[in-house]
mmCIF file with all atom_site columns, C-alpha atoms in Angstrom:
data_model
loop_
_atom_site.group_PDB
_atom_site.id
_atom_site.type_symbol
_atom_site.label_atom_id
_atom_site.label_alt_id
_atom_site.label_comp_id
_atom_site.label_asym_id
_atom_site.label_entity_id
_atom_site.label_seq_id
_atom_site.pdbx_PDB_ins_code
_atom_site.Cartn_x
_atom_site.Cartn_y
_atom_site.Cartn_z
_atom_site.occupancy
_atom_site.B_iso_or_equiv
_atom_site.pdbx_formal_charge
_atom_site.auth_seq_id
_atom_site.auth_comp_id
_atom_site.auth_asym_id
_atom_site.auth_atom_id
_atom_site.pdbx_PDB_model_num
ATOM 1   C CA . UNK A 1 1   ? 132.502 61.741 97.763  1.00 62.00 ? 1   UNK A CA 1
ATOM 2   C CA . UNK A 1 2   ? 131.835 60.184 94.333  1.00 62.00 ? 2   UNK A CA 1
ATOM 3   C CA . UNK A 1 3   ? 128.335 59.173 95.369  1.00 65.00 ? 3   UNK A CA 1
ATOM 4   C CA . UNK A 1 4   ? 127.484 62.802 96.137  1.00 65.00 ? 4   UNK A CA 1
ATOM 5   C CA . UNK A 1 5   ? 129.370 64.603 93.361  1.00 66.00 ? 5   UNK A CA 1
ATOM 6   C CA . UNK A 1 6   ? 128.192 62.277 90.598  1.00 64.00 ? 6   UNK A CA 1
ATOM 7   C CA . UNK A 1 7   ? 124.574 62.341 91.754  1.00 65.00 ? 7   UNK A CA 1
ATOM 8   C CA . UNK A 1 8   ? 124.273 65.820 93.210  1.00 66.00 ? 8   UNK A CA 1
ATOM 9   C CA . UNK A 1 9   ? 121.166 66.644 91.169  1.00 76.00 ? 9   UNK A CA 1
ATOM 10  C CA . UNK A 1 10  ? 119.445 63.466 92.368  1.00 75.00 ? 10  UNK A CA 1
ATOM 11  C CA . UNK A 1 11  ? 120.294 64.222 95.991  1.00 75.00 ? 11  UNK A CA 1
ATOM 12  C CA . UNK A 1 12  ? 119.253 67.829 95.491  1.00 81.00 ? 12  UNK A CA 1
ATOM 13  C CA . UNK A 1 13  ? 115.880 66.828 94.071  1.00 85.00 ? 13  UNK A CA 1
ATOM 14  C CA . UNK A 1 14  ? 115.261 64.464 96.975  1.00 84.00 ? 14  UNK A CA 1
ATOM 15  C CA . UNK A 1 15  ? 116.447 67.050 99.507  1.00 87.00 ? 15  UNK A CA 1
ATOM 16  C CA . UNK A 1 16  ? 114.130 69.731 98.119  1.00 90.00 ? 16  UNK A CA 1
ATOM 17  C CA . UNK A 1 17  ? 111.283 67.220 98.067  1.00 88.00 ? 17  UNK A CA 1
ATOM 18  C CA . UNK A 1 18  ? 111.767 66.526 101.769 1.00 91.00 ? 18  UNK A CA 1
ATOM 19  C CA . UNK A 1 19  ? 112.022 70.247 102.544 1.00 92.00 ? 19  UNK A CA 1
ATOM 20  C CA . UNK A 1 20  ? 108.763 70.937 100.694 1.00 92.00 ? 20  UNK A CA 1
ATOM 21  C CA . UNK A 1 21  ? 106.979 68.095 102.470 1.00 92.00 ? 21  UNK A CA 1
ATOM 22  C CA . UNK A 1 22  ? 108.268 69.323 105.824 1.00 94.00 ? 22  UNK A CA 1
ATOM 23  C CA . UNK A 1 23  ? 107.308 72.967 105.265 1.00 95.00 ? 23  UNK A CA 1
ATOM 24  C CA . UNK A 1 24  ? 103.810 72.320 103.900 1.00 95.00 ? 24  UNK A CA 1
ATOM 25  C CA . UNK A 1 25  ? 102.978 69.571 106.378 1.00 95.00 ? 25  UNK A CA 1
ATOM 26  C CA . UNK A 1 26  ? 104.321 71.669 109.283 1.00 95.00 ? 26  UNK A CA 1
ATOM 27  C CA . UNK A 1 27  ? 102.080 74.572 108.294 1.00 96.00 ? 27  UNK A CA 1
ATOM 28  C CA . UNK A 1 28  ? 99.054  72.259 108.088 1.00 96.00 ? 28  UNK A CA 1
ATOM 29  C CA . UNK A 1 29  ? 99.955  70.596 111.399 1.00 95.00 ? 29  UNK A CA 1
ATOM 30  C CA . UNK A 1 30  ? 100.284 73.938 113.192 1.00 94.00 ? 30  UNK A CA 1
ATOM 31  C CA . UNK A 1 31  ? 96.972  75.261 111.837 1.00 94.00 ? 31  UNK A CA 1
ATOM 32  C CA . UNK A 1 32  ? 95.067  72.068 112.663 1.00 95.00 ? 32  UNK A CA 1
ATOM 33  C CA . UNK A 1 33  ? 96.897  71.716 115.981 1.00 93.00 ? 33  UNK A CA 1
ATOM 34  C CA . UNK A 1 34  ? 95.860  75.210 117.066 1.00 91.00 ? 34  UNK A CA 1
ATOM 35  C CA . UNK A 1 35  ? 92.293  74.528 115.915 1.00 91.00 ? 35  UNK A CA 1
ATOM 36  C CA . UNK A 1 36  ? 92.025  71.181 117.717 1.00 92.00 ? 36  UNK A CA 1
ATOM 37  C CA . UNK A 1 37  ? 93.579  72.607 120.891 1.00 90.00 ? 37  UNK A CA 1
ATOM 38  C CA . UNK A 1 38  ? 90.893  75.297 120.796 1.00 87.00 ? 38  UNK A CA 1
ATOM 39  C CA . UNK A 1 39  ? 88.248  72.603 120.390 1.00 89.00 ? 39  UNK A CA 1
ATOM 40  C CA . UNK A 1 40  ? 89.656  70.619 123.323 1.00 88.00 ? 40  UNK A CA 1
ATOM 41  C CA . UNK A 1 41  ? 89.141  73.541 125.714 1.00 84.00 ? 41  UNK A CA 1
ATOM 42  C CA . UNK A 1 42  ? 85.991  74.995 124.131 1.00 83.00 ? 42  UNK A CA 1
ATOM 43  C CA . UNK A 1 43  ? 82.846  75.444 126.263 1.00 80.00 ? 43  UNK A CA 1
ATOM 44  C CA . UNK A 1 44  ? 80.811  73.641 123.573 1.00 84.00 ? 44  UNK A CA 1
ATOM 45  C CA . UNK A 1 45  ? 80.628  69.925 124.289 1.00 84.00 ? 45  UNK A CA 1
ATOM 46  C CA . UNK A 1 46  ? 80.439  68.807 120.648 1.00 89.00 ? 46  UNK A CA 1
ATOM 47  C CA . UNK A 1 47  ? 83.674  70.682 119.877 1.00 88.00 ? 47  UNK A CA 1
ATOM 48  C CA . UNK A 1 48  ? 85.447  69.035 122.821 1.00 89.00 ? 48  UNK A CA 1
ATOM 49  C CA . UNK A 1 49  ? 84.262  65.597 121.675 1.00 93.00 ? 49  UNK A CA 1
ATOM 50  C CA . UNK A 1 50  ? 85.437  66.239 118.104 1.00 94.00 ? 50  UNK A CA 1
ATOM 51  C CA . UNK A 1 51  ? 88.869  67.381 119.279 1.00 92.00 ? 51  UNK A CA 1
ATOM 52  C CA . UNK A 1 52  ? 89.206  64.427 121.635 1.00 93.00 ? 52  UNK A CA 1
ATOM 53  C CA . UNK A 1 53  ? 88.260  61.916 118.923 1.00 94.00 ? 53  UNK A CA 1
ATOM 54  C CA . UNK A 1 54  ? 90.623  63.578 116.415 1.00 94.00 ? 54  UNK A CA 1
ATOM 55  C CA . UNK A 1 55  ? 93.563  63.305 118.800 1.00 94.00 ? 55  UNK A CA 1
ATOM 56  C CA . UNK A 1 56  ? 92.715  59.802 120.013 1.00 93.00 ? 56  UNK A CA 1
ATOM 57  C CA . UNK A 1 57  ? 92.448  58.361 116.497 1.00 93.00 ? 57  UNK A CA 1
ATOM 58  C CA . UNK A 1 58  ? 95.489  60.035 114.945 1.00 93.00 ? 58  UNK A CA 1
ATOM 59  C CA . UNK A 1 59  ? 97.841  59.578 117.909 1.00 91.00 ? 59  UNK A CA 1
ATOM 60  C CA . UNK A 1 60  ? 97.053  55.863 118.051 1.00 91.00 ? 60  UNK A CA 1
ATOM 61  C CA . UNK A 1 61  ? 97.161  55.136 114.312 1.00 90.00 ? 61  UNK A CA 1
ATOM 62  C CA . UNK A 1 62  ? 100.495 54.074 112.763 1.00 91.00 ? 62  UNK A CA 1
ATOM 63  C CA . UNK A 1 63  ? 101.651 56.718 110.283 1.00 91.00 ? 63  UNK A CA 1
ATOM 64  C CA . UNK A 1 64  ? 102.176 54.127 107.542 1.00 89.00 ? 64  UNK A CA 1
ATOM 65  C CA . UNK A 1 65  ? 98.569  52.980 107.913 1.00 91.00 ? 65  UNK A CA 1
ATOM 66  C CA . UNK A 1 66  ? 97.418  56.599 107.695 1.00 90.00 ? 66  UNK A CA 1
ATOM 67  C CA . UNK A 1 67  ? 99.381  56.994 104.461 1.00 89.00 ? 67  UNK A CA 1
ATOM 68  C CA . UNK A 1 68  ? 97.598  53.959 103.036 1.00 87.00 ? 68  UNK A CA 1
ATOM 69  C CA . UNK A 1 69  ? 94.234  55.339 104.149 1.00 87.00 ? 69  UNK A CA 1
ATOM 70  C CA . UNK A 1 70  ? 94.859  58.746 102.570 1.00 86.00 ? 70  UNK A CA 1
ATOM 71  C CA . UNK A 1 71  ? 96.678  57.785 99.359  1.00 82.00 ? 71  UNK A CA 1
ATOM 72  C CA . UNK A 1 72  ? 94.563  54.715 98.577  1.00 82.00 ? 72  UNK A CA 1
ATOM 73  C CA . UNK A 1 73  ? 91.313  55.472 100.397 1.00 83.00 ? 73  UNK A CA 1
ATOM 74  C CA . UNK A 1 74  ? 90.479  59.055 99.383  1.00 83.00 ? 74  UNK A CA 1
ATOM 75  C CA . UNK A 1 75  ? 90.590  58.380 95.587  1.00 82.00 ? 75  UNK A CA 1
ATOM 76  C CA . UNK A 1 76  ? 87.842  55.792 96.109  1.00 84.00 ? 76  UNK A CA 1
ATOM 77  C CA . UNK A 1 77  ? 85.614  58.673 97.208  1.00 82.00 ? 77  UNK A CA 1
ATOM 78  C CA . UNK A 1 78  ? 86.436  60.703 94.109  1.00 80.00 ? 78  UNK A CA 1
ATOM 79  C CA . UNK A 1 79  ? 89.189  62.829 95.653  1.00 81.00 ? 79  UNK A CA 1
ATOM 80  C CA . UNK A 1 80  ? 92.121  62.543 93.246  1.00 81.00 ? 80  UNK A CA 1
ATOM 81  C CA . UNK A 1 81  ? 95.137  64.715 94.046  1.00 80.00 ? 81  UNK A CA 1
ATOM 82  C CA . UNK A 1 82  ? 98.896  64.586 93.380  1.00 82.00 ? 82  UNK A CA 1
ATOM 83  C CA . UNK A 1 83  ? 100.684 62.070 95.610  1.00 84.00 ? 83  UNK A CA 1
ATOM 84  C CA . UNK A 1 84  ? 102.732 64.844 97.225  1.00 86.00 ? 84  UNK A CA 1
ATOM 85  C CA . UNK A 1 85  ? 99.558  66.610 98.352  1.00 89.00 ? 85  UNK A CA 1
ATOM 86  C CA . UNK A 1 86  ? 98.206  63.357 99.769  1.00 88.00 ? 86  UNK A CA 1
ATOM 87  C CA . UNK A 1 87  ? 101.489 62.952 101.680 1.00 90.00 ? 87  UNK A CA 1
ATOM 88  C CA . UNK A 1 88  ? 101.194 66.494 103.066 1.00 93.00 ? 88  UNK A CA 1
ATOM 89  C CA . UNK A 1 89  ? 97.658  65.713 104.259 1.00 92.00 ? 89  UNK A CA 1
ATOM 90  C CA . UNK A 1 90  ? 98.751  62.490 105.959 1.00 92.00 ? 90  UNK A CA 1
ATOM 91  C CA . UNK A 1 91  ? 101.800 64.030 107.643 1.00 94.00 ? 91  UNK A CA 1
ATOM 92  C CA . UNK A 1 92  ? 100.045 67.251 108.591 1.00 94.00 ? 92  UNK A CA 1
ATOM 93  C CA . UNK A 1 93  ? 96.954  65.608 110.081 1.00 94.00 ? 93  UNK A CA 1
ATOM 94  C CA . UNK A 1 94  ? 99.017  63.028 111.961 1.00 95.00 ? 94  UNK A CA 1
ATOM 95  C CA . UNK A 1 95  ? 101.342 65.619 113.473 1.00 95.00 ? 95  UNK A CA 1
ATOM 96  C CA . UNK A 1 96  ? 98.474  67.993 114.297 1.00 95.00 ? 96  UNK A CA 1
ATOM 97  C CA . UNK A 1 97  ? 97.318  65.592 117.013 1.00 95.00 ? 97  UNK A CA 1
ATOM 98  C CA . UNK A 1 98  ? 100.680 65.914 118.773 1.00 95.00 ? 98  UNK A CA 1
ATOM 99  C CA . UNK A 1 99  ? 100.784 69.693 118.270 1.00 94.00 ? 99  UNK A CA 1
ATOM 100 C CA . UNK A 1 100 ? 97.292  69.862 119.782 1.00 93.00 ? 100 UNK A CA 1
ATOM 101 C CA . UNK A 1 101 ? 98.343  68.056 122.945 1.00 92.00 ? 101 UNK A CA 1
ATOM 102 C CA . UNK A 1 102 ? 101.480 70.159 123.286 1.00 92.00 ? 102 UNK A CA 1
ATOM 103 C CA . UNK A 1 103 ? 99.402  73.333 123.026 1.00 90.00 ? 103 UNK A CA 1
ATOM 104 C CA . UNK A 1 104 ? 96.771  72.012 125.411 1.00 88.00 ? 104 UNK A CA 1
ATOM 105 C CA . UNK A 1 105 ? 99.473  71.405 128.008 1.00 87.00 ? 105 UNK A CA 1
ATOM 106 C CA . UNK A 1 106 ? 100.614 74.986 127.452 1.00 84.00 ? 106 UNK A CA 1
ATOM 107 C CA . UNK A 1 107 ? 97.064  76.277 127.850 1.00 82.00 ? 107 UNK A CA 1
ATOM 108 C CA . UNK A 1 108 ? 96.869  74.487 131.200 1.00 80.00 ? 108 UNK A CA 1
ATOM 109 C CA . UNK A 1 109 ? 99.892  76.477 132.397 1.00 78.00 ? 109 UNK A CA 1
ATOM 110 C CA . UNK A 1 110 ? 98.082  79.797 131.839 1.00 77.00 ? 110 UNK A CA 1
ATOM 111 C CA . UNK A 1 111 ? 96.319  80.922 135.048 1.00 72.00 ? 111 UNK A CA 1
ATOM 112 C CA . UNK A 1 112 ? 92.534  80.625 134.785 1.00 73.00 ? 112 UNK A CA 1
ATOM 113 C CA . UNK A 1 113 ? 92.250  84.193 135.983 1.00 70.00 ? 113 UNK A CA 1
ATOM 114 C CA . UNK A 1 114 ? 93.675  85.383 132.656 1.00 67.00 ? 114 UNK A CA 1
ATOM 115 C CA . UNK A 1 115 ? 90.749  83.987 130.691 1.00 68.00 ? 115 UNK A CA 1
ATOM 116 C CA . UNK A 1 116 ? 88.224  85.063 133.313 1.00 68.00 ? 116 UNK A CA 1
ATOM 117 C CA . UNK A 1 117 ? 89.583  88.604 133.263 1.00 73.00 ? 117 UNK A CA 1
ATOM 118 C CA . UNK A 1 118 ? 89.332  88.703 129.468 1.00 70.00 ? 118 UNK A CA 1
ATOM 119 C CA . UNK A 1 119 ? 85.723  87.501 129.545 1.00 71.00 ? 119 UNK A CA 1
ATOM 120 C CA . UNK A 1 120 ? 84.864  90.028 132.273 1.00 73.00 ? 120 UNK A CA 1
ATOM 121 C CA . UNK A 1 121 ? 85.977  92.724 129.826 1.00 71.00 ? 121 UNK A CA 1
ATOM 122 C CA . UNK A 1 122 ? 83.370  91.484 127.351 1.00 70.00 ? 122 UNK A CA 1
ATOM 123 C CA . UNK A 1 123 ? 85.562  89.279 125.207 1.00 74.00 ? 123 UNK A CA 1
ATOM 124 C CA . UNK A 1 124 ? 84.046  86.147 123.689 1.00 71.00 ? 124 UNK A CA 1
ATOM 125 C CA . UNK A 1 125 ? 85.640  82.736 124.243 1.00 70.00 ? 125 UNK A CA 1
ATOM 126 C CA . UNK A 1 126 ? 87.322  82.922 120.839 1.00 69.00 ? 126 UNK A CA 1
ATOM 127 C CA . UNK A 1 127 ? 88.684  86.398 121.489 1.00 72.00 ? 127 UNK A CA 1
ATOM 128 C CA . UNK A 1 128 ? 90.042  85.562 124.945 1.00 77.00 ? 128 UNK A CA 1
ATOM 129 C CA . UNK A 1 129 ? 91.583  82.327 123.664 1.00 74.00 ? 129 UNK A CA 1
ATOM 130 C CA . UNK A 1 130 ? 93.157  83.897 120.587 1.00 71.00 ? 130 UNK A CA 1
ATOM 131 C CA . UNK A 1 131 ? 94.424  87.122 122.098 1.00 74.00 ? 131 UNK A CA 1
ATOM 132 C CA . UNK A 1 132 ? 95.128  86.223 125.728 1.00 76.00 ? 132 UNK A CA 1
ATOM 133 C CA . UNK A 1 133 ? 95.475  82.489 126.371 1.00 78.00 ? 133 UNK A CA 1
ATOM 134 C CA . UNK A 1 134 ? 97.022  80.964 123.233 1.00 78.00 ? 134 UNK A CA 1
ATOM 135 C CA . UNK A 1 135 ? 99.825  83.546 122.842 1.00 78.00 ? 135 UNK A CA 1
ATOM 136 C CA . UNK A 1 136 ? 100.937 82.838 126.433 1.00 79.00 ? 136 UNK A CA 1
ATOM 137 C CA . UNK A 1 137 ? 100.545 79.094 125.948 1.00 80.00 ? 137 UNK A CA 1
ATOM 138 C CA . UNK A 1 138 ? 102.631 79.153 122.766 1.00 81.00 ? 138 UNK A CA 1
ATOM 139 C CA . UNK A 1 139 ? 105.486 80.926 124.522 1.00 81.00 ? 139 UNK A CA 1
ATOM 140 C CA . UNK A 1 140 ? 105.752 78.085 127.049 1.00 83.00 ? 140 UNK A CA 1
ATOM 141 C CA . UNK A 1 141 ? 105.705 75.240 124.506 1.00 88.00 ? 141 UNK A CA 1
ATOM 142 C CA . UNK A 1 142 ? 108.070 76.478 121.796 1.00 88.00 ? 142 UNK A CA 1
ATOM 143 C CA . UNK A 1 143 ? 110.722 73.749 122.442 1.00 89.00 ? 143 UNK A CA 1
ATOM 144 C CA . UNK A 1 144 ? 108.301 70.771 122.324 1.00 92.00 ? 144 UNK A CA 1
ATOM 145 C CA . UNK A 1 145 ? 106.653 72.130 119.175 1.00 93.00 ? 145 UNK A CA 1
ATOM 146 C CA . UNK A 1 146 ? 110.105 72.299 117.595 1.00 92.00 ? 146 UNK A CA 1
ATOM 147 C CA . UNK A 1 147 ? 110.787 68.692 118.607 1.00 93.00 ? 147 UNK A CA 1
ATOM 148 C CA . UNK A 1 148 ? 107.454 67.617 117.115 1.00 94.00 ? 148 UNK A CA 1
ATOM 149 C CA . UNK A 1 149 ? 108.242 69.289 113.784 1.00 95.00 ? 149 UNK A CA 1
ATOM 150 C CA . UNK A 1 150 ? 111.684 67.665 113.750 1.00 94.00 ? 150 UNK A CA 1
ATOM 151 C CA . UNK A 1 151 ? 109.912 64.317 114.125 1.00 94.00 ? 151 UNK A CA 1
ATOM 152 C CA . UNK A 1 152 ? 107.657 65.309 111.224 1.00 94.00 ? 152 UNK A CA 1
ATOM 153 C CA . UNK A 1 153 ? 110.693 65.944 109.010 1.00 92.00 ? 153 UNK A CA 1
ATOM 154 C CA . UNK A 1 154 ? 112.023 62.465 109.754 1.00 91.00 ? 154 UNK A CA 1
ATOM 155 C CA . UNK A 1 155 ? 108.586 60.874 109.319 1.00 91.00 ? 155 UNK A CA 1
ATOM 156 C CA . UNK A 1 156 ? 108.443 62.317 105.798 1.00 89.00 ? 156 UNK A CA 1
ATOM 157 C CA . UNK A 1 157 ? 110.740 59.450 104.751 1.00 87.00 ? 157 UNK A CA 1
ATOM 158 C CA . UNK A 1 158 ? 107.659 57.201 104.654 1.00 88.00 ? 158 UNK A CA 1
ATOM 159 C CA . UNK A 1 159 ? 106.347 59.202 101.681 1.00 85.00 ? 159 UNK A CA 1
ATOM 160 C CA . UNK A 1 160 ? 109.061 57.730 99.458  1.00 80.00 ? 160 UNK A CA 1
ATOM 161 C CA . UNK A 1 161 ? 107.310 54.363 99.572  1.00 78.00 ? 161 UNK A CA 1
ATOM 162 C CA . UNK A 1 162 ? 104.269 56.008 97.946  1.00 79.00 ? 162 UNK A CA 1
ATOM 163 C CA . UNK A 1 163 ? 105.953 57.454 94.831  1.00 76.00 ? 163 UNK A CA 1
ATOM 164 C CA . UNK A 1 164 ? 106.624 60.837 96.447  1.00 80.00 ? 164 UNK A CA 1
ATOM 165 C CA . UNK A 1 165 ? 109.978 62.462 95.706  1.00 77.00 ? 165 UNK A CA 1
ATOM 166 C CA . UNK A 1 166 ? 111.930 62.787 98.949  1.00 81.00 ? 166 UNK A CA 1
ATOM 167 C CA . UNK A 1 167 ? 115.456 62.294 100.260 1.00 78.00 ? 167 UNK A CA 1
ATOM 168 C CA . UNK A 1 168 ? 115.385 58.698 101.498 1.00 78.00 ? 168 UNK A CA 1
ATOM 169 C CA . UNK A 1 169 ? 113.936 57.460 98.207  1.00 75.00 ? 169 UNK A CA 1
ATOM 170 C CA . UNK A 1 170 ? 117.164 58.353 96.377  1.00 77.00 ? 170 UNK A CA 1
ATOM 171 C CA . UNK A 1 171 ? 118.815 55.205 97.757  1.00 68.00 ? 171 UNK A CA 1
ATOM 172 C CA . UNK A 1 172 ? 116.724 53.032 95.402  1.00 71.00 ? 172 UNK A CA 1
ATOM 173 C CA . UNK A 1 173 ? 118.109 54.658 92.262  1.00 70.00 ? 173 UNK A CA 1
ATOM 174 C CA . UNK A 1 174 ? 121.668 54.771 93.602  1.00 68.00 ? 174 UNK A CA 1
ATOM 175 C CA . UNK A 1 175 ? 121.509 51.139 94.674  1.00 66.00 ? 175 UNK A CA 1
ATOM 176 C CA . UNK A 1 176 ? 120.405 50.142 91.174  1.00 64.00 ? 176 UNK A CA 1
ATOM 177 C CA . UNK A 1 177 ? 123.340 52.098 89.740  1.00 63.00 ? 177 UNK A CA 1
ATOM 178 C CA . UNK A 1 178 ? 125.750 50.077 91.907  1.00 66.00 ? 178 UNK A CA 1
ATOM 179 C CA . UNK A 1 179 ? 126.909 52.749 94.344  1.00 64.00 ? 179 UNK A CA 1
ATOM 180 C CA . UNK A 1 180 ? 128.011 51.830 97.868  1.00 68.00 ? 180 UNK A CA 1
ATOM 181 C CA . UNK A 1 181 ? 124.901 51.524 100.025 1.00 74.00 ? 181 UNK A CA 1
ATOM 182 C CA . UNK A 1 182 ? 126.842 52.730 103.075 1.00 78.00 ? 182 UNK A CA 1
ATOM 183 C CA . UNK A 1 183 ? 127.939 56.017 101.495 1.00 73.00 ? 183 UNK A CA 1
ATOM 184 C CA . UNK A 1 184 ? 124.530 56.426 99.913  1.00 76.00 ? 184 UNK A CA 1
ATOM 185 C CA . UNK A 1 185 ? 122.923 56.421 103.348 1.00 78.00 ? 185 UNK A CA 1
ATOM 186 C CA . UNK A 1 186 ? 125.700 58.574 104.852 1.00 80.00 ? 186 UNK A CA 1
ATOM 187 C CA . UNK A 1 187 ? 124.825 61.436 102.505 1.00 78.00 ? 187 UNK A CA 1
ATOM 188 C CA . UNK A 1 188 ? 121.114 60.867 103.025 1.00 81.00 ? 188 UNK A CA 1
ATOM 189 C CA . UNK A 1 189 ? 121.728 61.157 106.772 1.00 85.00 ? 189 UNK A CA 1
ATOM 190 C CA . UNK A 1 190 ? 123.671 64.388 106.206 1.00 86.00 ? 190 UNK A CA 1
ATOM 191 C CA . UNK A 1 191 ? 120.690 65.786 104.319 1.00 87.00 ? 191 UNK A CA 1
ATOM 192 C CA . UNK A 1 192 ? 118.320 64.966 107.158 1.00 90.00 ? 192 UNK A CA 1
ATOM 193 C CA . UNK A 1 193 ? 120.754 66.479 109.654 1.00 93.00 ? 193 UNK A CA 1
ATOM 194 C CA . UNK A 1 194 ? 120.770 69.746 107.711 1.00 93.00 ? 194 UNK A CA 1
ATOM 195 C CA . UNK A 1 195 ? 116.973 69.867 107.780 1.00 93.00 ? 195 UNK A CA 1
ATOM 196 C CA . UNK A 1 196 ? 116.532 68.908 111.437 1.00 94.00 ? 196 UNK A CA 1
ATOM 197 C CA . UNK A 1 197 ? 119.337 71.145 112.680 1.00 94.00 ? 197 UNK A CA 1
ATOM 198 C CA . UNK A 1 198 ? 117.830 74.045 110.727 1.00 94.00 ? 198 UNK A CA 1
ATOM 199 C CA . UNK A 1 199 ? 114.472 73.488 112.437 1.00 94.00 ? 199 UNK A CA 1
ATOM 200 C CA . UNK A 1 200 ? 116.229 73.235 115.793 1.00 94.00 ? 200 UNK A CA 1
ATOM 201 C CA . UNK A 1 201 ? 118.116 76.494 115.160 1.00 94.00 ? 201 UNK A CA 1
ATOM 202 C CA . UNK A 1 202 ? 114.899 78.261 114.138 1.00 92.00 ? 202 UNK A CA 1
ATOM 203 C CA . UNK A 1 203 ? 113.091 77.221 117.320 1.00 91.00 ? 203 UNK A CA 1
ATOM 204 C CA . UNK A 1 204 ? 116.105 78.116 119.451 1.00 91.00 ? 204 UNK A CA 1
ATOM 205 C CA . UNK A 1 205 ? 115.847 81.641 118.044 1.00 90.00 ? 205 UNK A CA 1
ATOM 206 C CA . UNK A 1 206 ? 112.083 81.687 118.672 1.00 86.00 ? 206 UNK A CA 1
ATOM 207 C CA . UNK A 1 207 ? 112.601 80.465 122.225 1.00 84.00 ? 207 UNK A CA 1
ATOM 208 C CA . UNK A 1 208 ? 115.169 83.159 122.970 1.00 85.00 ? 208 UNK A CA 1
ATOM 209 C CA . UNK A 1 209 ? 112.928 85.805 121.421 1.00 81.00 ? 209 UNK A CA 1
ATOM 210 C CA . UNK A 1 210 ? 109.508 84.750 122.704 1.00 72.00 ? 210 UNK A CA 1
ATOM 211 C CA . UNK A 1 211 ? 110.010 81.961 125.229 1.00 62.00 ? 211 UNK A CA 1
ATOM 212 C CA . UNK A 1 212 ? 109.199 82.171 128.901 1.00 59.00 ? 212 UNK A CA 1
ATOM 213 C CA . UNK A 1 213 ? 112.289 83.040 130.970 1.00 56.00 ? 213 UNK A CA 1
ATOM 214 C CA . UNK A 1 214 ? 113.108 80.335 133.497 1.00 53.00 ? 214 UNK A CA 1
#
């Protein structure tokens, strides 16, 4: 317990850093994921191509490489932002590709007649997708979206290697201070468990409230 009690503020700072990264990157991933899923099923060919390329590139690029591209590449083009914001961009964009595919699989479960009926009532593609198709698709993919965001929370550990305050990075300071590396990582693992179990509990509630009964 000494590792935790004597360094509670350090652990707390790292824990809050990971929570912030997870929340902001999750919001970005969900927004971009919904947008790209809409592009993937849009009647406009250029939108479908853009969505397909977005997913293909990000799903097949190692996250660490994407961090390097964002944190070291964007400043070369004059875009200078705090490292935490760069980390949110990298995590959010990377995860959005997986959210997109989850949503697209949900869209495929919605009967085509639903969209056709909406368009026969005079709705545009955007209106039928946003008010008829996507709400039904989301209800069927709540659990996999939760799993994807849990993976995002764990992936946030990579940000510590790029001078971003997060939970895993606390081991460096504690190791230099001579604390047991085993107990250092035990409490780090407990922190990640709190975060991931909280996300799991939230999506369990959403599934019970909005999910499709099976």
